[in-house]
XYZ file of C-alpha atoms in Angstrom:
643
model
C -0.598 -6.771 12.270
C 1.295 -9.460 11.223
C 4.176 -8.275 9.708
C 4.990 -6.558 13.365
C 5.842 -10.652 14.825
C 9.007 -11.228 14.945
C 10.406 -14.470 12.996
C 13.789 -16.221 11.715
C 15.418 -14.215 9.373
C 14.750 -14.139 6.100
C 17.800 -14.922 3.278
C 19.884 -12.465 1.856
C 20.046 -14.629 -1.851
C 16.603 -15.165 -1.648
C 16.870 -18.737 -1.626
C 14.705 -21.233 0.515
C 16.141 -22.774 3.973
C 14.715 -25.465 5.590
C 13.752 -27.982 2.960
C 12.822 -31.637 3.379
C 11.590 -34.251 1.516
C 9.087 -36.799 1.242
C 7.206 -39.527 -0.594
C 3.791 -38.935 -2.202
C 2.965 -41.439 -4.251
C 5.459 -41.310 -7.995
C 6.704 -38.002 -6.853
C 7.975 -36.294 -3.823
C 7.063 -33.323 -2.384
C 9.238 -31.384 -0.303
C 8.802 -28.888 2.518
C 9.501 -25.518 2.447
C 9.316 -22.709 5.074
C 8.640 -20.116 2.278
C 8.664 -19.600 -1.418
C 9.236 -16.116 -3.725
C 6.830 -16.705 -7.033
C 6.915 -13.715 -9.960
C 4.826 -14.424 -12.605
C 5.241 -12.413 -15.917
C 4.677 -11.446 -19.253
C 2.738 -8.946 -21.584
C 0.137 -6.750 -19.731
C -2.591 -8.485 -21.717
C -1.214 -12.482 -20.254
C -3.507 -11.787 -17.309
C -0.276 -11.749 -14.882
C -1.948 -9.939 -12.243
C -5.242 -11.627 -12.263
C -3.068 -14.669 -11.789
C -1.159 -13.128 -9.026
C -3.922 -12.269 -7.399
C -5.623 -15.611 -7.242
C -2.826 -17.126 -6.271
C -2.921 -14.634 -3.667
C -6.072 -15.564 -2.609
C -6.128 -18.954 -2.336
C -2.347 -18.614 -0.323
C -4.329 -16.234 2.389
C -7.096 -18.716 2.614
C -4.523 -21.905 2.865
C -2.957 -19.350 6.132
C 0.458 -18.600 4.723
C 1.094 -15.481 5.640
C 2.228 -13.116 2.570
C 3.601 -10.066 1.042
C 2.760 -9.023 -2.444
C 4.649 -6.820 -4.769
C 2.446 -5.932 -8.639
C 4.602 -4.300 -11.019
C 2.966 -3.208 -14.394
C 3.391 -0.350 -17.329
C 1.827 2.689 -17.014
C -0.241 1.890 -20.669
C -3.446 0.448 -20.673
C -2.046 -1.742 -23.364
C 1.856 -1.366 -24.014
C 3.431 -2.633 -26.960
C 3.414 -6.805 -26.650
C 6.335 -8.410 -26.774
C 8.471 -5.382 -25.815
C 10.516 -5.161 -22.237
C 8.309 -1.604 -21.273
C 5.296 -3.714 -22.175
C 6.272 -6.899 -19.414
C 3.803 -6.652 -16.682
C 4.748 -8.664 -13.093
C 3.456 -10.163 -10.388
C 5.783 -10.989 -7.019
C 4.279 -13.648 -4.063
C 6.089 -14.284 -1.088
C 4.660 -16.686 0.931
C 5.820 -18.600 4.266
C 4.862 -20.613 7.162
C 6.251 -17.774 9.573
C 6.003 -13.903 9.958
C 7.173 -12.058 6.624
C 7.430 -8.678 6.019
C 8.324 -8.204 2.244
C 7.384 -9.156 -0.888
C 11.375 -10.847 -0.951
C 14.181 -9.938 -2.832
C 15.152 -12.347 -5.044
C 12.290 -15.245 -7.013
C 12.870 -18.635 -6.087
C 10.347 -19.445 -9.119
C 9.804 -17.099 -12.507
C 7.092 -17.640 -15.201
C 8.079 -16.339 -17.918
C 5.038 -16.142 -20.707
C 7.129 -14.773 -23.709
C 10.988 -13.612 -24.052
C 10.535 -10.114 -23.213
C 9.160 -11.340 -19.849
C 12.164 -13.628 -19.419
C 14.618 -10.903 -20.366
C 13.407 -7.888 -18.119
C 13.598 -10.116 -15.186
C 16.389 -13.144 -15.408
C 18.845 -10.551 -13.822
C 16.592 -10.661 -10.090
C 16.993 -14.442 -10.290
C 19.519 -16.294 -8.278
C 21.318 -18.917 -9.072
C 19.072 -22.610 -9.092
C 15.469 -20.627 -8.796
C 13.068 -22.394 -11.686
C 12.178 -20.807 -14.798
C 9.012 -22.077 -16.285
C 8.659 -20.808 -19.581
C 5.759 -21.126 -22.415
C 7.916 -22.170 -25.056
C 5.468 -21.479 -27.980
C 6.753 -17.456 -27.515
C 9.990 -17.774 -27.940
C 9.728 -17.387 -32.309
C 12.710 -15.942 -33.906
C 10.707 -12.538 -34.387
C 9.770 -12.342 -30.460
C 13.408 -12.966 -29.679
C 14.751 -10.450 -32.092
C 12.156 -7.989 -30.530
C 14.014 -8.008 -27.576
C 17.989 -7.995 -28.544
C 18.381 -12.091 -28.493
C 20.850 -13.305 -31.055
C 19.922 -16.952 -30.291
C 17.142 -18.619 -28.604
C 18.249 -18.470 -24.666
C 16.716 -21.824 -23.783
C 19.193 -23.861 -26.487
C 22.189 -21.572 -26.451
C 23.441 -22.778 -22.462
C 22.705 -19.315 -21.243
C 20.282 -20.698 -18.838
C 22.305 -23.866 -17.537
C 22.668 -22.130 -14.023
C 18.755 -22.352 -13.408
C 15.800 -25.240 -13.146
C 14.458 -24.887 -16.883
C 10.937 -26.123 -17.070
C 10.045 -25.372 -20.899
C 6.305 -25.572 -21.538
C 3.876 -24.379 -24.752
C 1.605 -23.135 -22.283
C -0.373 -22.195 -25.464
C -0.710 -25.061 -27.218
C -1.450 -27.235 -24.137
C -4.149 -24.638 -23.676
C -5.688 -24.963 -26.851
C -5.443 -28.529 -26.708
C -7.349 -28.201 -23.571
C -10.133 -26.519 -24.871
C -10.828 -28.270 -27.916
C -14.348 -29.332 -26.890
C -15.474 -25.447 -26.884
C -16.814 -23.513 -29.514
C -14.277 -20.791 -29.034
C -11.457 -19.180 -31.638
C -7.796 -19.860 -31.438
C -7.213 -16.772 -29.850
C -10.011 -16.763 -27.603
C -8.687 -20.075 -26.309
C -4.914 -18.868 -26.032
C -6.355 -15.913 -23.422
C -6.800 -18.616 -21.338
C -3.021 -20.036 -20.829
C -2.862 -17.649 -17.981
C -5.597 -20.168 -16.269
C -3.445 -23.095 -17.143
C -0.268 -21.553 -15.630
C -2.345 -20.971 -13.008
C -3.604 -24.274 -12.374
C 0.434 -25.680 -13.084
C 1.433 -23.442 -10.120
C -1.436 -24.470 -7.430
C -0.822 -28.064 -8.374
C 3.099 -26.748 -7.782
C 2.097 -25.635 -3.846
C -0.643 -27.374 -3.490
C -2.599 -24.498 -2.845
C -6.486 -24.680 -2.666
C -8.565 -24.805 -6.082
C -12.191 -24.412 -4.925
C -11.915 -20.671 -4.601
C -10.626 -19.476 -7.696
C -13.278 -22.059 -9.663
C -16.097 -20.096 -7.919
C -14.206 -16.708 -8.349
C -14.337 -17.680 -12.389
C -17.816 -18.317 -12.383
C -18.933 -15.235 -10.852
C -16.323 -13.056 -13.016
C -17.909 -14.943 -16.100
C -21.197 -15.252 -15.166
C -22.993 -13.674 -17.903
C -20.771 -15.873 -20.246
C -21.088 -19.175 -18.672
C -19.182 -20.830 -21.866
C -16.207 -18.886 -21.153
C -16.309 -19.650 -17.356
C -16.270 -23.014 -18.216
C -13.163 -22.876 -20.824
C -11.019 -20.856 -18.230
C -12.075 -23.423 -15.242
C -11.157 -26.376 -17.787
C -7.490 -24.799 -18.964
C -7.028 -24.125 -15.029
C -7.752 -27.715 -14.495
C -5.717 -29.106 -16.995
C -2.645 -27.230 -16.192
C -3.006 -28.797 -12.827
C -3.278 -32.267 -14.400
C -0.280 -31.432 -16.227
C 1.952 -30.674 -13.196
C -0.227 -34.454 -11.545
C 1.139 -36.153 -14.770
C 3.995 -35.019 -16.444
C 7.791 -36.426 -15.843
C 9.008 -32.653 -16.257
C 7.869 -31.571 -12.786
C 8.777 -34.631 -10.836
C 8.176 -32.789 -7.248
C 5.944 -30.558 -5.673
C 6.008 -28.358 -2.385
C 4.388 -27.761 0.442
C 4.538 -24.304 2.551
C 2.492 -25.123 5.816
C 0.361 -22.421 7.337
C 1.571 -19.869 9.333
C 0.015 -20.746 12.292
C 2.271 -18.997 15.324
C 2.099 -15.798 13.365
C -0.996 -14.572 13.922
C -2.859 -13.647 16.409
C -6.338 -15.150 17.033
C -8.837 -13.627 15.133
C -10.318 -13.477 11.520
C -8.390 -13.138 9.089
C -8.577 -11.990 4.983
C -6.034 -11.132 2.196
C -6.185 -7.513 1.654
C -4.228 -4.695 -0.122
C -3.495 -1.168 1.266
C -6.359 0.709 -1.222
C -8.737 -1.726 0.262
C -7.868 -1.548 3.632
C -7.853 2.516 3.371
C -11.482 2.159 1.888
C -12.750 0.122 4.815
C -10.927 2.203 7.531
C -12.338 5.252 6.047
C -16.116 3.425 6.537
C -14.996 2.612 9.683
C -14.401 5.854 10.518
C -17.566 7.902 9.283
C -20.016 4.624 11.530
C -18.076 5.336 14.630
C -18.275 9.029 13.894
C -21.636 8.523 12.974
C -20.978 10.810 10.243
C -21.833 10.467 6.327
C -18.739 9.375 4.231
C -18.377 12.149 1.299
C -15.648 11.376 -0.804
C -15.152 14.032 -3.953
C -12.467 12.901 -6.330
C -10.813 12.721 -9.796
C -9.404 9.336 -10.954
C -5.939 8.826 -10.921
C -3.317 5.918 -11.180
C -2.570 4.467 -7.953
C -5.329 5.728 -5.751
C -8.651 5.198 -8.747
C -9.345 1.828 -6.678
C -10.094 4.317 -3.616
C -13.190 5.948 -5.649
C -14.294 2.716 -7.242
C -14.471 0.559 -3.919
C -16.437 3.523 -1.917
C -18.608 4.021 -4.373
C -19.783 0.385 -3.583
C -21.102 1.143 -0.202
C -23.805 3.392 -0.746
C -25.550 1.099 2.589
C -23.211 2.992 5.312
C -23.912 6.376 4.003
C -21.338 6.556 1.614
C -21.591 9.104 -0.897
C -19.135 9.406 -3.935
C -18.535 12.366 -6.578
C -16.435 11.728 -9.347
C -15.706 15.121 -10.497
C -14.283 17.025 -13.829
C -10.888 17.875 -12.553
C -8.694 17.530 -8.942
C -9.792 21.303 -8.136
C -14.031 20.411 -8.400
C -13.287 17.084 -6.301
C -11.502 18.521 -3.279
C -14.086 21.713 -3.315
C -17.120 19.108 -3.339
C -15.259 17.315 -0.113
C -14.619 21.043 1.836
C -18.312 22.023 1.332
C -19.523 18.429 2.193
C -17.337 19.208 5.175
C -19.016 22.288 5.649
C -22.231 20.251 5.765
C -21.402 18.391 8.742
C -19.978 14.916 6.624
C -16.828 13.337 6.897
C -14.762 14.398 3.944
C -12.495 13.018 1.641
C -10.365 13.539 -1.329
C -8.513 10.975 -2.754
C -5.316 11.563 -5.317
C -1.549 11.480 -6.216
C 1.312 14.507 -6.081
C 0.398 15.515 -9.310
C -3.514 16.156 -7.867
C -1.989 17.280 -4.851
C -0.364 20.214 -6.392
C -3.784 21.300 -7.793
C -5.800 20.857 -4.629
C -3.291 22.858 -3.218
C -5.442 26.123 -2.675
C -8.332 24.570 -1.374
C -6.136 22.459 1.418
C -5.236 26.319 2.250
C -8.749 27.403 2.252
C -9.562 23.952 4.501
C -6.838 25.400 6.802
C -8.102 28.830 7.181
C -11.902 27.519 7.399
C -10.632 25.365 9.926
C -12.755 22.320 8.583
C -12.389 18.530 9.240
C -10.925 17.637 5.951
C -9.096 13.910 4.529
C -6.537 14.803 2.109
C -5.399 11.012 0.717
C -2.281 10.870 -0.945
C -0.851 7.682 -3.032
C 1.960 8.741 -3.583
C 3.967 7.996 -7.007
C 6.963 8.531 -9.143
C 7.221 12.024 -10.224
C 7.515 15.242 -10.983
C 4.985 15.857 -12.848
C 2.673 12.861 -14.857
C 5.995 11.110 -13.413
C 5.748 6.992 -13.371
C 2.194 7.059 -12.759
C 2.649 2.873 -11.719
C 5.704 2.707 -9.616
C 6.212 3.875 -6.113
C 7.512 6.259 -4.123
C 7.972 8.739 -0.897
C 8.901 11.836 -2.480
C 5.693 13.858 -1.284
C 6.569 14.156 2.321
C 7.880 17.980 2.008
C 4.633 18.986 -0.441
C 2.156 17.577 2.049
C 3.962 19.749 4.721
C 4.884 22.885 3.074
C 2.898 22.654 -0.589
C 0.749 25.772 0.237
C 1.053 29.548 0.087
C 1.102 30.972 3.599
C 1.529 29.404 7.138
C -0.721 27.119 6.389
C 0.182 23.741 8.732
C -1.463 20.463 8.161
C -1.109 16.981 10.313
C 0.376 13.960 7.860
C -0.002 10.425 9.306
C 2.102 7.915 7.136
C 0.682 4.090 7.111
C 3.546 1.556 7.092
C 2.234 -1.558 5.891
C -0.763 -2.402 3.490
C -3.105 -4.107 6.493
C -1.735 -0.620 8.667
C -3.804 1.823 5.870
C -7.365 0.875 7.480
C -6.002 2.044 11.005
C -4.262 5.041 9.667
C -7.459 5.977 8.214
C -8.686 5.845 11.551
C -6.186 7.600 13.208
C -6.038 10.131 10.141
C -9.947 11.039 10.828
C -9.585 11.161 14.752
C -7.255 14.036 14.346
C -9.300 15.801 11.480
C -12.417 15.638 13.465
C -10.555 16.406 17.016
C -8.743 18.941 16.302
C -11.148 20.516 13.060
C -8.082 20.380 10.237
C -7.226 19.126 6.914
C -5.224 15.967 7.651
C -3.163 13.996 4.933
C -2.854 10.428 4.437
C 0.130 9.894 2.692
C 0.137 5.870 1.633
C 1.953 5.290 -1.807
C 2.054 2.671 -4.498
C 3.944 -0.111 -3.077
C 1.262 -0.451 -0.503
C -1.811 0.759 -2.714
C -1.375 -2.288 -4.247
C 0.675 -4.678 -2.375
C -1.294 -7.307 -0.223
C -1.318 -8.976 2.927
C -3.202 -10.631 5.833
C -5.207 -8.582 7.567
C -7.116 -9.453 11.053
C -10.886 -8.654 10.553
C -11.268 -6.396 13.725
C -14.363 -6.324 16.319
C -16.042 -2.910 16.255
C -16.024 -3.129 19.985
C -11.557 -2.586 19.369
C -12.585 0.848 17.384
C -12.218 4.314 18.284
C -15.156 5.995 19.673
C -15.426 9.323 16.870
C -18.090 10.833 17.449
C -18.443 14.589 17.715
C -20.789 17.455 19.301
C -22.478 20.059 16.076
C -22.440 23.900 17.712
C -26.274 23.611 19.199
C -26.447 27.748 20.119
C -24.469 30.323 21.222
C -21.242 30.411 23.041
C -20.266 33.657 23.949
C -21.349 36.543 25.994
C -21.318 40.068 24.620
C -20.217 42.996 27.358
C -24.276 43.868 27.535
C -25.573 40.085 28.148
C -26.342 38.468 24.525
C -25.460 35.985 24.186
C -24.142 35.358 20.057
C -22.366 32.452 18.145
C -18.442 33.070 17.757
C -17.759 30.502 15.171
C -13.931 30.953 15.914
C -14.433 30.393 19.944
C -11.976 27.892 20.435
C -11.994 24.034 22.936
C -8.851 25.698 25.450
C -7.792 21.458 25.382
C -7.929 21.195 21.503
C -7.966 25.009 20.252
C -10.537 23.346 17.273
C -13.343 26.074 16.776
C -17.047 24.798 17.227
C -18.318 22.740 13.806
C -21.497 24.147 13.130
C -24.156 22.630 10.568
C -25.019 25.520 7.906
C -29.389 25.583 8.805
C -28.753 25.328 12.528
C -30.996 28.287 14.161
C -28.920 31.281 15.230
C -25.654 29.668 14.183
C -25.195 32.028 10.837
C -21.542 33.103 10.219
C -19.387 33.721 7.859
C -16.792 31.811 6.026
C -14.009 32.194 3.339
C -10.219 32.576 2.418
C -9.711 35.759 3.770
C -8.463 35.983 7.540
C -10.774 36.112 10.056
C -10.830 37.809 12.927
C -10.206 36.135 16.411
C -13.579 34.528 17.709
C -15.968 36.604 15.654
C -14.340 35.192 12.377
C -15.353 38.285 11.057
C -12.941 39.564 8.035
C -9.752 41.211 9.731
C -6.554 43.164 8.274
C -5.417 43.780 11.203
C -1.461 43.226 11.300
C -1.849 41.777 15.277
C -4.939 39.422 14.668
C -3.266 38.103 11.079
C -0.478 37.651 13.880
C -2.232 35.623 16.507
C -4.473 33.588 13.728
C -1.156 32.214 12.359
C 0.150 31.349 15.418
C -2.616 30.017 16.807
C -2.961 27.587 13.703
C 0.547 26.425 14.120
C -0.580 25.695 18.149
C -3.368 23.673 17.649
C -1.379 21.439 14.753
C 1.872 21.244 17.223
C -0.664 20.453 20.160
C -1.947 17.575 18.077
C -1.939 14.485 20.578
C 0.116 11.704 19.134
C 1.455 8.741 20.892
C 5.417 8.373 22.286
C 7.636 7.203 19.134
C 8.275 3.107 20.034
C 11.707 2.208 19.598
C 12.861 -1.708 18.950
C 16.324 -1.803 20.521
C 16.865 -5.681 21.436
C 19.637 -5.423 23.915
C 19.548 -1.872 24.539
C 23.720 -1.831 23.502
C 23.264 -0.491 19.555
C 24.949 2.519 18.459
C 22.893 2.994 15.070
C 19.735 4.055 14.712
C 17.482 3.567 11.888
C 14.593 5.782 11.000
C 11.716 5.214 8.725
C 8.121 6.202 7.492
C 5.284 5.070 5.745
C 6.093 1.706 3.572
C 9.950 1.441 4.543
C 8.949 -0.189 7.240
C 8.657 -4.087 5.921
C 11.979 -3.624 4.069
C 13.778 -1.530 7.256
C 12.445 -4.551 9.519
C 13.533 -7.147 7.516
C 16.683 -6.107 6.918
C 17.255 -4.987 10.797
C 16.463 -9.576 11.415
C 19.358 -9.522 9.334
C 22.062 -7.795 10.854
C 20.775 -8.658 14.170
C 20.570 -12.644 13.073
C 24.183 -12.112 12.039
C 25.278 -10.929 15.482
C 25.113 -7.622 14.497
C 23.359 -4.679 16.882
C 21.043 -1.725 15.126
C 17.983 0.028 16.864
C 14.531 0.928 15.116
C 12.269 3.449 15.314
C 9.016 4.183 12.629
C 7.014 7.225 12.426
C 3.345 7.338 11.822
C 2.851 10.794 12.627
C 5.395 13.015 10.451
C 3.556 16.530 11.189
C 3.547 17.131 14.522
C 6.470 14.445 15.410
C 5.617 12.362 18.485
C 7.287 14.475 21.549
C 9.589 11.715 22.683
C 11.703 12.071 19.437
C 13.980 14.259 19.787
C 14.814 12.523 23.125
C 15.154 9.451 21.148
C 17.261 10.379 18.314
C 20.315 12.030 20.918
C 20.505 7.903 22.261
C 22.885 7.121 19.414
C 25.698 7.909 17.432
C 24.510 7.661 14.144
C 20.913 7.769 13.139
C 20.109 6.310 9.417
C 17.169 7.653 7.306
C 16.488 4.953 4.347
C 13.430 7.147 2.090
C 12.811 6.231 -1.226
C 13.123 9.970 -2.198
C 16.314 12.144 -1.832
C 16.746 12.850 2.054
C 13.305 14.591 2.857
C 12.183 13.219 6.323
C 16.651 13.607 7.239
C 16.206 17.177 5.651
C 12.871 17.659 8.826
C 14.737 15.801 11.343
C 17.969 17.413 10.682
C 16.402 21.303 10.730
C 14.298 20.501 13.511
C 16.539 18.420 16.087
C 20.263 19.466 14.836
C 21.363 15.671 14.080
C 23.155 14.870 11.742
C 21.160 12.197 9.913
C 22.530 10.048 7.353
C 20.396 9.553 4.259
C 20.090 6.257 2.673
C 18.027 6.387 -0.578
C 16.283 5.057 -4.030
C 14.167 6.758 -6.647
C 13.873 4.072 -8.865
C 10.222 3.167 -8.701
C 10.301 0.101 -6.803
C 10.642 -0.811 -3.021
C 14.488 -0.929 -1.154
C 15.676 -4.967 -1.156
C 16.163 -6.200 2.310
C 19.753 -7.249 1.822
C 20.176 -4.056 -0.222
C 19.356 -1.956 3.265
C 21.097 -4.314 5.573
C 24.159 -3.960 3.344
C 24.232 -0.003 4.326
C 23.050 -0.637 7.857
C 26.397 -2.365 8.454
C 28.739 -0.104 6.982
C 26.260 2.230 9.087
C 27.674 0.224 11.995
C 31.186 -0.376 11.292
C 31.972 2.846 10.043
């Protein structure tokens, strides 16, 4: 992956290092080693469309990137109002990155609310461009300003570029037979086009990309290529923006290969294709749509040509009991969901358990309890996935760490399931759902050979010679019981909730089997076969240790450059695999002194490693809906380290 190369460290102020400058014909253009972009405004401005062609075109150029979308939870929340501003956060560099940065070196700002929610991330110098045709008295007063921030001086300690994006727009598209307000939708394109012409990113892309999103309304295709075009033509001519910049490729920080722009819900979709070819298994996913894993369900449901077979149910409860019996069928199963789905799939996980069944439970995890912040992210599902079910009912949890890292944890999440015959969750969230970065096209030849052997007849010889099927004869390696295909001559049994008996899996009450069922469960999750935990300790001399999961790890790593850029020593160490923990860690954590657990939920991963290993972890955490700031962690790694 990218984001594992190593590279200078990144500013704590957000601000750009390294710039130089040039001539280019009437204006200059400086260099820059990376750039922080947020676009914003109302969730109806098009701000993440625009993000992610910007996006797009910055993968294709060969910057690498990190991406950071930040919108309401309405479909359509009141315009003009700071719950309504909908954002869009680029960080883009000509070296190894590994977050979506802390601070904007560039905001646009499409109304007041937009400038308002998000001046106070802004440091000192960054440019503001701002459509000045928003900023009415009524649109100010909408958000609590008493004057008009762009006249009053309030702004002196930034770059002010103000702009009528909307009237330029409209200006623009004079020649087409379009409304006022069909033209204004457009000022997004413009912006757009002001921005590319800004970084001289690549405009070939998102002109075709138009087309094909409009091509049943050519007339509008045209209009939003022509307001694209003449915002760049704007930034070309006008004395307001008298430089540009330039942000080379990233070419040392990646490795050879292929490479695309992708986000986390994408790259989970494709590793869980992956997965079903190379177990030459049929891909049944059985869900219910809901905010931040939806895009799951509606990019499978494109691939009907590898097998793929979706079911979008009536509720959480019919999707994960359509994935169990598909399971039951010999497919590879899915579910896809959030906590609050969790916590109704919750019986059937159990059932999954006891059946013993191969069995992806994917988690996005979000704000909660309950309907929560359905938009923002967060970690706070760890102790659900391991311990949300009546019983001793233990399930495997494999955390990916990085958007690009969700199509290998899919992998790794459906070698276990179909190893070791087990529910498995996937617990991804939605900072990396929908965050974005490069991702190196792999050759099949680098995956994981899946494939598994159906029961094909009996197994086990009775006391007087017959030989019968024990659907509960257990691998000694593995202790998974034999996956037979419901249809398959002489291979009848029986399945359901209650507890089975040892082997036969007929029903049992007996105190002693209920006894050796559990413990046998726990066995074959604890005997799961995970790799050695990897620890980053430069010099081998640090005292602190900190500990992540899942989508700390951009922010932990970045802010880790940090200290160590600044002379400073800390170790690292990530986990993958929460349930069962690799077998080196305990080893691992009794190295240092300290050991620091940064979670964006109250201490639940410290609250494991604490009970399990007796250390006295020290929590660092948020639970406020977005991802940790790089300089905000490195900040309580050092007090980590000089306390």
């Amino acid at each position: 992956m990218t984001s594992q190369v190593s590279s200078p460290a990144e500013q704590a102020d957000g601000t750009v290092p390294g710039e130089q400058r040039k001539a280019a014909g009437t204006k200059d253009v400086r260099r820059l080693d990376r750039v922080i972009i947020r676009f914003a405004g109302d969730s109806g401005d098009g701000m993440q469309l625009t993000g992610d062609r910007f996006t797009s075109e910055t993968a294709s150029f060969g910057n690498d990137l990190s991406t950071l979308p930040n919108f309401p939870a309405e479909i359509r929340a009141p315009a003009g109002t700071l719950p309504g501003v909908s954002s869009f956060q680029l960080h883009f560099a000509d070296h190894d990155i590994l977050t979506p940065g802390d601070a904007p070196n560039v905001l646009v700002a499409m109304n007041p609310a937009a400038l308002k929610a998000n001046i106070g991330d802004l440091p000192r110098g960054a440019e503001i461009i701002v459509n000045t045709d928003e900023f009415t008295k009524r649109a100010m007063q909408k958000v609590g300003y008493a004057s008009n921030p762009l006249e009053d001086g309030s702004l002196d300690g930034y770059s002010l570029h103000p702009v009528p994006l909307t009237t330029l727009t409209v200006e623009a598209l004079k020649q087409f037979d379009l409304t006022r307000k069909e033209a204004e939708r457009s000022k997004n394109m413009f912006a757009l086009g002001l921005l590319s012409w800004m970084y001289h990113r690549p405009t070939e892309g998102t002109e075709r990309f138009l087309k094909s999103k409009f091509a049943k309304k050519p007339d509008i295709a045209a209009a939003n290529i022509a307001a694209y075009r003449a915002g760049w033509n704007f930034g070309e001519t006008t004395e307001d923006f008298a430089v540009s910049y330039q942000v080379s490729p990233a070419a040392t920080a990646f490795p050879p290969g292929v490479y695309r722009n992708i986000s986390g819900n994408l790259a989970l979709a494709y590793g869980l294709i992956a997965a079903s070819r190379q177990a030459d298994l049929p891909l049944f996913l059985g869900s219910y749509p809901i905010t931040p894993a939806s895009d799951i369900l509606h990019e499978l449901s494109r691939h009907k040509n590898f097998g793929v077979r979706t079911f979008q149910a009536e509720d959480e409860i019919a999707g994960i009991g359509a994935a169990l019996g598909a399971a039951f069928g010999g497919s590879l199963a899915v579910t896809t969901t959030s906590g609050p789905g969790v916590a109704l799939k919750s019986e059937t996980i159990g059932l999954a358990v006891s059946l013993e069944l191969p069995l992806l439970i994917v988690d996005i995890q979000r704000g909660g309890p309950s309907t929560g912040l359905p938009t923002k992210t967060e970690q706070a599902d760890l102790l659900q996935a391991m311990y949300g079910r009546n019983g001793e009912a233990p399930v495997p949890v494999v955390a990916p760490r990085t958007p690009a890292d969700c199509f290998d944890a899919a992998l790794e999440a459906a070698r276990i399931a179909l190893t070791y015959r087990t529910p498995v969750f996937l617990l991804s969230d939605g900072y990396l759902a929908n965050g974005s970065e490069p991702w190196r096209i792999p050759d099949t030849e680098e995956l994981p050979d899946l494939r598994v052997r159906f029961a094909q007849g009996p197994n086990h010889t009775m006391d007087d010679g017959t030989e019968v099927f024990w659907p509960y004869q257990r691998d000694p390696h593995t202790l998974a019981r034999p996956w037979a295909v419901p249809g398959t001559p002489g291979l009848e049994h029986r399945i359901g909730g209650i507890e089975k008996q040892d082997g036969t899996g007929n029903i049992s009450y007996d105190p002693a089997n209920h006894d050796f069922m559990v413990r046998t469960r726990q066995a074959k999750i604890d005997g799961v076969d995970v790799p050695d935990l990897e620890v980053d300790d430069a010099d081998g001399d640090a005292r602190v240790l900190v500990l992540g999961w899942g989508s700390t790890y951009g922010p932990i790593t970045a802010a880790v450059r940090r200290i160590r850029g600044a002379g400073g020593a800390v170790a690292q160490a990530h986990l993958r695999h929460v349930n069962p923990f690799p077998r080196n860690l305990g080893e691992v954590l009794r190295r240092y002194e300290k050991v620091v657990v940064p979670e964006m939920n109250l201490g639940q991963l410290a609250t494991l490693i604490r009970a399990k290993y007796l250390v006295d972890a020290h929590s660092y955490n948020q639970v406020n809906g977005m991802p940790f700031k790089a300089e905000q962690l490195a900040e309580a790694l050092k007090e980590a380290i000089d306390g």
